[in-house]
């Protein structure tokens, strides 16, 4: 299946809440990134610039921030970037 941004996934239906992220490593050093997003993440993948999946990512529950309302659920993606890499990630948020 292909979402509106061209990312393939094996879900059972249309992508309803897609997001696309592009991250750039500017320091010239390999980096490990923790990206925390509000709400549960149904699926996420690193893709090439044409939207082909290179790696499926697994979201994990994030530690609540002070002052977060009890109903707010955050999830974190862990990503590795090569020096000077421009990386594209696509995903779908749960409704």
mmCIF file of C-alpha atoms in Angstrom:
data_model
loop_
_atom_site.group_PDB
_atom_site.id
_atom_site.type_symbol
_atom_site.label_atom_id
_atom_site.label_comp_id
_atom_site.label_asym_id
_atom_site.label_seq_id
_atom_site.Cartn_x
_atom_site.Cartn_y
_atom_site.Cartn_z
ATOM 1 C CA UNK A 1 0.000 0.000 0.000
ATOM 2 C CA UNK A 2 1.187 3.540 -0.702
ATOM 3 C CA UNK A 3 0.218 6.585 1.357
ATOM 4 C CA UNK A 4 -0.357 10.123 0.114
ATOM 5 C CA UNK A 5 3.377 10.859 0.318
ATOM 6 C CA UNK A 6 4.332 7.705 -1.581
ATOM 7 C CA UNK A 7 5.373 5.568 1.400
ATOM 8 C CA UNK A 8 4.546 1.890 1.133
ATOM 9 C CA UNK A 9 3.160 0.041 4.135
ATOM 10 C CA UNK A 10 1.403 -3.214 4.807
ATOM 11 C CA UNK A 11 -1.595 -1.808 6.699
ATOM 12 C CA UNK A 12 -5.068 -3.034 6.014
ATOM 13 C CA UNK A 13 -6.507 0.268 4.772
ATOM 14 C CA UNK A 14 -5.888 3.814 3.688
ATOM 15 C CA UNK A 15 -3.564 6.082 5.632
ATOM 16 C CA UNK A 16 -5.796 8.577 7.441
ATOM 17 C CA UNK A 17 -3.390 10.605 9.606
ATOM 18 C CA UNK A 18 -0.038 10.671 7.778
ATOM 19 C CA UNK A 19 3.003 12.687 8.742
ATOM 20 C CA UNK A 20 6.310 13.244 6.957
ATOM 21 C CA UNK A 21 9.516 14.339 8.703
ATOM 22 C CA UNK A 22 12.798 15.323 7.130
ATOM 23 C CA UNK A 23 15.792 15.519 9.442
ATOM 24 C CA UNK A 24 19.236 16.857 8.561
ATOM 25 C CA UNK A 25 22.466 16.101 10.449
ATOM 26 C CA UNK A 26 24.537 19.305 10.267
ATOM 27 C CA UNK A 27 27.490 18.652 12.628
ATOM 28 C CA UNK A 28 29.238 16.113 10.404
ATOM 29 C CA UNK A 29 29.018 13.446 13.129
ATOM 30 C CA UNK A 30 26.904 10.283 13.403
ATOM 31 C CA UNK A 31 23.905 11.059 15.585
ATOM 32 C CA UNK A 32 21.288 9.192 17.555
ATOM 33 C CA UNK A 33 18.008 11.084 17.705
ATOM 34 C CA UNK A 34 15.050 10.588 20.015
ATOM 35 C CA UNK A 35 11.949 12.125 18.501
ATOM 36 C CA UNK A 36 8.946 12.344 20.829
ATOM 37 C CA UNK A 37 5.538 12.996 19.302
ATOM 38 C CA UNK A 38 2.154 13.577 20.936
ATOM 39 C CA UNK A 39 -0.278 10.735 20.616
ATOM 40 C CA UNK A 40 0.168 7.096 19.655
ATOM 41 C CA UNK A 41 1.952 6.235 16.409
ATOM 42 C CA UNK A 42 0.329 3.504 14.312
ATOM 43 C CA UNK A 43 3.368 3.002 12.071
ATOM 44 C CA UNK A 44 6.582 4.752 11.092
ATOM 45 C CA UNK A 45 9.309 4.071 8.535
ATOM 46 C CA UNK A 46 12.516 5.551 7.169
ATOM 47 C CA UNK A 47 12.087 5.976 3.426
ATOM 48 C CA UNK A 48 14.192 7.050 0.501
ATOM 49 C CA UNK A 49 13.331 10.277 -1.319
ATOM 50 C CA UNK A 50 10.934 8.380 -3.584
ATOM 51 C CA UNK A 51 8.978 7.041 -0.596
ATOM 52 C CA UNK A 52 10.219 3.444 -0.663
ATOM 53 C CA UNK A 53 10.509 1.948 2.814
ATOM 54 C CA UNK A 54 14.105 1.336 3.894
ATOM 55 C CA UNK A 55 13.458 0.502 7.545
ATOM 56 C CA UNK A 56 10.362 0.080 9.714
ATOM 57 C CA UNK A 57 10.592 1.879 13.054
ATOM 58 C CA UNK A 58 9.043 0.904 16.357
ATOM 59 C CA UNK A 59 7.576 3.568 18.615
ATOM 60 C CA UNK A 60 7.937 3.232 22.374
ATOM 61 C CA UNK A 61 6.041 4.900 25.194
ATOM 62 C CA UNK A 62 7.631 8.190 26.211
ATOM 63 C CA UNK A 63 8.152 9.374 29.777
ATOM 64 C CA UNK A 64 5.487 11.983 30.614
ATOM 65 C CA UNK A 65 6.691 15.569 30.888
ATOM 66 C CA UNK A 66 5.916 17.597 34.036
ATOM 67 C CA UNK A 67 2.565 19.294 33.561
ATOM 68 C CA UNK A 68 1.292 16.863 30.912
ATOM 69 C CA UNK A 69 -2.419 16.140 31.304
ATOM 70 C CA UNK A 70 -3.064 12.502 32.280
ATOM 71 C CA UNK A 71 -4.887 11.867 28.983
ATOM 72 C CA UNK A 72 -1.876 12.898 26.834
ATOM 73 C CA UNK A 73 0.054 9.936 25.504
ATOM 74 C CA UNK A 74 3.426 10.516 23.861
ATOM 75 C CA UNK A 75 5.526 8.062 21.885
ATOM 76 C CA UNK A 76 9.191 8.186 20.941
ATOM 77 C CA UNK A 77 11.040 7.074 17.819
ATOM 78 C CA UNK A 78 14.784 6.366 18.010
ATOM 79 C CA UNK A 79 16.690 7.184 14.845
ATOM 80 C CA UNK A 80 20.312 7.068 13.709
ATOM 81 C CA UNK A 81 21.642 9.630 11.248
ATOM 82 C CA UNK A 82 24.893 9.463 9.308
ATOM 83 C CA UNK A 83 27.115 12.558 9.007
ATOM 84 C CA UNK A 84 25.432 15.171 6.775
ATOM 85 C CA UNK A 85 22.523 12.828 6.095
ATOM 86 C CA UNK A 86 19.153 14.154 4.968
ATOM 87 C CA UNK A 87 16.675 11.543 6.174
ATOM 88 C CA UNK A 88 12.974 11.172 5.395
ATOM 89 C CA UNK A 89 10.539 9.493 7.738
ATOM 90 C CA UNK A 90 6.848 8.826 7.202
ATOM 91 C CA UNK A 91 4.269 7.589 9.613
ATOM 92 C CA UNK A 92 0.665 7.402 10.608
ATOM 93 C CA UNK A 93 -0.836 8.570 13.872
ATOM 94 C CA UNK A 94 -3.632 6.588 15.531
ATOM 95 C CA UNK A 95 -6.980 8.351 15.500
#
